[in-house]
Coordinates of C-alpha atoms in Angstrom, one line a residue:
X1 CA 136.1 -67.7 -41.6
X2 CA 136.2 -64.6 -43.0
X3 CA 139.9 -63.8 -40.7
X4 CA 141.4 -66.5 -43.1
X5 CA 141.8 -64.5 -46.1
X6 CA 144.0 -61.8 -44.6
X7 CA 145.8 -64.0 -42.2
X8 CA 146.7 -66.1 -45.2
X9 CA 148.0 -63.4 -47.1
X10 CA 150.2 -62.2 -43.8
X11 CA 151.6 -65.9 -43.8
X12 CA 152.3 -65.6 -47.6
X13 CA 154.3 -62.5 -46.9
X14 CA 156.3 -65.1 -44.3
X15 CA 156.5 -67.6 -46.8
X16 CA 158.0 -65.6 -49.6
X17 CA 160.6 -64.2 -47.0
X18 CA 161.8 -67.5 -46.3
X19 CA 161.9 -68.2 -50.2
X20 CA 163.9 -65.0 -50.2
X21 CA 167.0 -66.6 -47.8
X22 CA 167.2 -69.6 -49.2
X23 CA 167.2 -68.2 -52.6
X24 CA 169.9 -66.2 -50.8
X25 CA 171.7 -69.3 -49.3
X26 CA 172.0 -70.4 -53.0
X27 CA 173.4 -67.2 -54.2
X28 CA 170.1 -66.4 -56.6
X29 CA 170.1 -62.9 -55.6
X30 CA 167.4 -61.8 -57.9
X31 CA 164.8 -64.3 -56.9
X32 CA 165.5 -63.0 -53.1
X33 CA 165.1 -59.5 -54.0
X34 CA 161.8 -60.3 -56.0
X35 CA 160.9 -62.7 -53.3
X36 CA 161.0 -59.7 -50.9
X37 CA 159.1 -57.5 -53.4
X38 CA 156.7 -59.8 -53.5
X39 CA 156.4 -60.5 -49.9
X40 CA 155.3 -56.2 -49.6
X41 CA 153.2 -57.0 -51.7
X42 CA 151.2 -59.6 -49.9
X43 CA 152.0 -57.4 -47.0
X44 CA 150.5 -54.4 -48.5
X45 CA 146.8 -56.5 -48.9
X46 CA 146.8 -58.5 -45.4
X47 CA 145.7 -55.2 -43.6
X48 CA 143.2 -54.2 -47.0
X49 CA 141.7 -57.1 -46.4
X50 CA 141.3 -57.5 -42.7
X51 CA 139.5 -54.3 -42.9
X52 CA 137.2 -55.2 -45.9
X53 CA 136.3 -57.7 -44.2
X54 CA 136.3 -56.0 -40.6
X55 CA 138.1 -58.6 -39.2
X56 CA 140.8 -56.9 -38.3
X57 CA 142.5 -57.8 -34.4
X58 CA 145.3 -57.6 -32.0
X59 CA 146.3 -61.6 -33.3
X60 CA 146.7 -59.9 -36.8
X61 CA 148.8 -57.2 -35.9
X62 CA 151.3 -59.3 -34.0
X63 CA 151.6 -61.8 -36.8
X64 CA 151.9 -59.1 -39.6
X65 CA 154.8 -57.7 -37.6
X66 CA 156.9 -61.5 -36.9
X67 CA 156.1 -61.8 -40.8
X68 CA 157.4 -58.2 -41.4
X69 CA 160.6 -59.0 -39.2
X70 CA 161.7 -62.0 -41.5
X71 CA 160.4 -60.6 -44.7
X72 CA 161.6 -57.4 -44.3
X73 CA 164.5 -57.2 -42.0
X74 CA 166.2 -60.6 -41.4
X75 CA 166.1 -61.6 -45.2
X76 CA 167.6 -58.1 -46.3
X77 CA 170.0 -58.5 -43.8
X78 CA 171.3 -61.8 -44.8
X79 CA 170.9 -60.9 -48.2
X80 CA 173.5 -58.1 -47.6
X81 CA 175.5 -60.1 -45.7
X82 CA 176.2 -62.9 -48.4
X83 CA 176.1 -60.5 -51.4
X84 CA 178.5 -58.4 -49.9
X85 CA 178.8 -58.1 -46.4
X86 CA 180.8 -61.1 -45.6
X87 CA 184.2 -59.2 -47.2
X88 CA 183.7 -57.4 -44.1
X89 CA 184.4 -60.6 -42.1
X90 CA 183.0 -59.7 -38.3
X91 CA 182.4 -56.3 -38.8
X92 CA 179.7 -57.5 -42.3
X93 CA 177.7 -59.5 -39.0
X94 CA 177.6 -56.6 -37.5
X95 CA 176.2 -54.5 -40.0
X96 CA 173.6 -57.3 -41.1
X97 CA 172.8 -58.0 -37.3
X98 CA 172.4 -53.6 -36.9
X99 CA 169.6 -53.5 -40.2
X100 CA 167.8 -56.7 -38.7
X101 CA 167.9 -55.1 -35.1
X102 CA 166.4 -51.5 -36.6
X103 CA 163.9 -53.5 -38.3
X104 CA 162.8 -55.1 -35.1
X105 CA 163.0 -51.5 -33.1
X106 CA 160.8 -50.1 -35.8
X107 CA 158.2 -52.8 -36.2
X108 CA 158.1 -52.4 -31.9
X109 CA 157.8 -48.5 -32.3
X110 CA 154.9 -48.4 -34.8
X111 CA 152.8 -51.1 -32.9
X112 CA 153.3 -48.4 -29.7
X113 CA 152.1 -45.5 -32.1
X114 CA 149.0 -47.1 -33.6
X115 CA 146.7 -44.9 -33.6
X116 CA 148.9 -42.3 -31.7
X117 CA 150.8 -41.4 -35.0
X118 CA 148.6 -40.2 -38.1
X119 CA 149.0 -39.2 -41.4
X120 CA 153.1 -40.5 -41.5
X121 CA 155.2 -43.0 -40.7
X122 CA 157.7 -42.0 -37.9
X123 CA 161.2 -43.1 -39.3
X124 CA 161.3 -45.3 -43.1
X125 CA 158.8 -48.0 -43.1
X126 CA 160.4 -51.4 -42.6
X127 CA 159.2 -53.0 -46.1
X128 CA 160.4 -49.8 -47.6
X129 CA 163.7 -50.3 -46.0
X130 CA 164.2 -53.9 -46.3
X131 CA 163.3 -53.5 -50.4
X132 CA 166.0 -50.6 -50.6
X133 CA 168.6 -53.2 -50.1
X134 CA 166.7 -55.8 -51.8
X135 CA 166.3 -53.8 -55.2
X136 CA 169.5 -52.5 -55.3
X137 CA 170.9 -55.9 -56.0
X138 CA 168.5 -55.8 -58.7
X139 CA 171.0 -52.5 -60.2
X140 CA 174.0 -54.7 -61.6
X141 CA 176.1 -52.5 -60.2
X142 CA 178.4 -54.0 -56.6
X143 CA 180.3 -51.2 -54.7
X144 CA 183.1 -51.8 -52.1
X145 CA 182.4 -53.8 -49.4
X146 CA 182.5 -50.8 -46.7
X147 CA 180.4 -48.1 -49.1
X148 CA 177.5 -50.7 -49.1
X149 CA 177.6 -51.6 -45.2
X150 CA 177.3 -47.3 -45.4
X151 CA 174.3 -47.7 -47.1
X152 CA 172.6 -50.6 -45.0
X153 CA 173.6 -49.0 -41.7
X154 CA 172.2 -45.5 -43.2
X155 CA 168.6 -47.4 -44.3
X156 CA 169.0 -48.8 -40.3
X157 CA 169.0 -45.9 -39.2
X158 CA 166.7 -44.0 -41.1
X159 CA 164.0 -46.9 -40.0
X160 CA 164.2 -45.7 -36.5
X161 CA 165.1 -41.7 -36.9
X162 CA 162.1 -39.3 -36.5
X163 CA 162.4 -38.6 -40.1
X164 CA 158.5 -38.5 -41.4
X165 CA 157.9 -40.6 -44.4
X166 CA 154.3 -39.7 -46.0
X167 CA 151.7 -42.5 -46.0
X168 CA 150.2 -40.8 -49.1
X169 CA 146.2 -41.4 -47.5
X170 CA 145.5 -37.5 -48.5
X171 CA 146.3 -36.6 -44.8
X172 CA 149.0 -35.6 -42.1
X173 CA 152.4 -34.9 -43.4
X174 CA 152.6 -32.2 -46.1
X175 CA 154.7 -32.9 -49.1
X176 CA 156.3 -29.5 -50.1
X177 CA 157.0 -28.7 -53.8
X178 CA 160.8 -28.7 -54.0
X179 CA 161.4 -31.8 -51.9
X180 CA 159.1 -33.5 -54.8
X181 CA 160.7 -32.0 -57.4
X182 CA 164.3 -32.8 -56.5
X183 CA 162.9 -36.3 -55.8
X184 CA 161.3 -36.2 -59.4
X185 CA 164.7 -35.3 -61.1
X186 CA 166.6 -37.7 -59.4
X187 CA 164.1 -40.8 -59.9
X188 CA 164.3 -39.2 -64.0
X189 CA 168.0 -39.3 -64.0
X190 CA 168.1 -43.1 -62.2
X191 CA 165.9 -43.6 -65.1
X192 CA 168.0 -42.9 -67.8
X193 CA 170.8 -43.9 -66.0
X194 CA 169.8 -47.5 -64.8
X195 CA 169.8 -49.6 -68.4
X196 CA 168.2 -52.9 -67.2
X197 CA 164.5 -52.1 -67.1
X198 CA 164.1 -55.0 -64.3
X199 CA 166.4 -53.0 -62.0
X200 CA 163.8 -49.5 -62.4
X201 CA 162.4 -51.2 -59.7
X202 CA 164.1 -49.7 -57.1
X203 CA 163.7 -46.6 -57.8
X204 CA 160.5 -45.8 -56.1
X205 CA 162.3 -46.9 -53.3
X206 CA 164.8 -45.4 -53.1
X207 CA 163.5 -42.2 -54.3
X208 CA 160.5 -42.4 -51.1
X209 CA 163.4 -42.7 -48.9
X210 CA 165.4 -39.6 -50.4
X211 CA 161.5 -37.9 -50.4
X212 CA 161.3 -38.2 -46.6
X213 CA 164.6 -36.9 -46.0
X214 CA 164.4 -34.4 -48.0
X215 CA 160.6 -33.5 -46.8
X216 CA 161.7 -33.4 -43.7
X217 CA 164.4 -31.1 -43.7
X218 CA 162.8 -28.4 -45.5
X219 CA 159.6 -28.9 -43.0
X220 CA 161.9 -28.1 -40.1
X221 CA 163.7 -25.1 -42.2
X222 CA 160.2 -23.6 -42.6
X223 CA 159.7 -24.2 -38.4
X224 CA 162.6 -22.7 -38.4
X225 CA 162.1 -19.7 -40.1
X226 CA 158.7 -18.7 -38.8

């Protein structure tokens, strides 16, 4: 019985990622992008509370990860492809078919690594990624068509590059003063820069995916240099 209360809460993230395309479908972009917030969310307290519970199982894992593949890759990805995508006529599927694809290669890689991999996440997270694209709708601001399949492609990508994101547990991956502070100043100037307060929510985002970047260059630069 006790298995019921996380699983439910992995089925929620489902649910609210379905919400999220049809919101989509209906061109309410900011309920799909808060939909998809909210579906980390859940996400973020299915695995809490398998382990509170210690109920946690193989059936869990492989349902958190379908749920994560709709919630957080083929909702984005059709979310970018009716927002702004679909200017791009064949080229916009491909680009929304390449995130979704990433997500998928990503979920498969970290159900591999469990265990194998500690203290980081090989390559962005896939909520992390799939509420990049989400939140930035949230920003007011629409670029050209081909800038923003740049950006989608380049949040693809960095979902299944060996770029290491920190998982912020106190352990593994060392996050080095300047890549925080750079990371710090440019979340501060989003802040001031970004006027709608609803749309401050993608900055953590998008600033944890500029940390790991930036974390990881300098990591490999001290490698480097020893």
């Amino acid at each position: 019985m006790k298995s019921i209360i996380p699983n439910a809460l992995t089925a929620l993230n489902l649910v609210l990622g379905v919400f999220a395309i049809i919101s989509t479908l209906q061109q309410q972009f900011v309920y799909a992008a808060f939909f998809i917030v909210c579906a980390m969310i859940a996400d973020g307290f299915d695995g809490r509370a398998a382990r509170f519970f210690k109920v946690s199982s193989e059936f869990g894992k492989e349902l958190d990860s379908l749920c994560d593949l709709v919630s957080f890759g083929v909702a984005p990805a059709i979310l970018a492809y009716v927002f702004s995508l679909h200017e791009l006529g064949y080229a916009g599927y491909g680009v929304a078919a390449l995130f979704a694809t990433c997500g998928a290669l990503r979920l498969a890689r970290f159900n591999v690594n469990t265990g194998i991999v500690k203290g980081y996440f090989m390559g962005l997270p896939i909520p992390a990624g799939g509420c990049v694209i989400a939140t930035f709708i949230l920003v007011g601001y629409k670029p050209e068509a081909w800038l923003f399949a740049v950006m989608v492609a380049i949040v693809g990508y960095l979902m299944v590059s060996t770029i290491r994101y920190p998982d912020f547990k106190g352990k593994g991956e060392k996050i080095r003063a300047i890549p925080a502070i750079c990371t710090a100043v440019f979340a501060a100037f989003l802040l001031f820069t970004i006027k709608d307060a609803t749309a401050w929510i993608f900055i953590p985002f998008i600033a944890y995916v500029l940390l790991g970047i930036l974390n990881t260059l300098f990591s490999l630069f001290d490698t480097c240099t020893a």
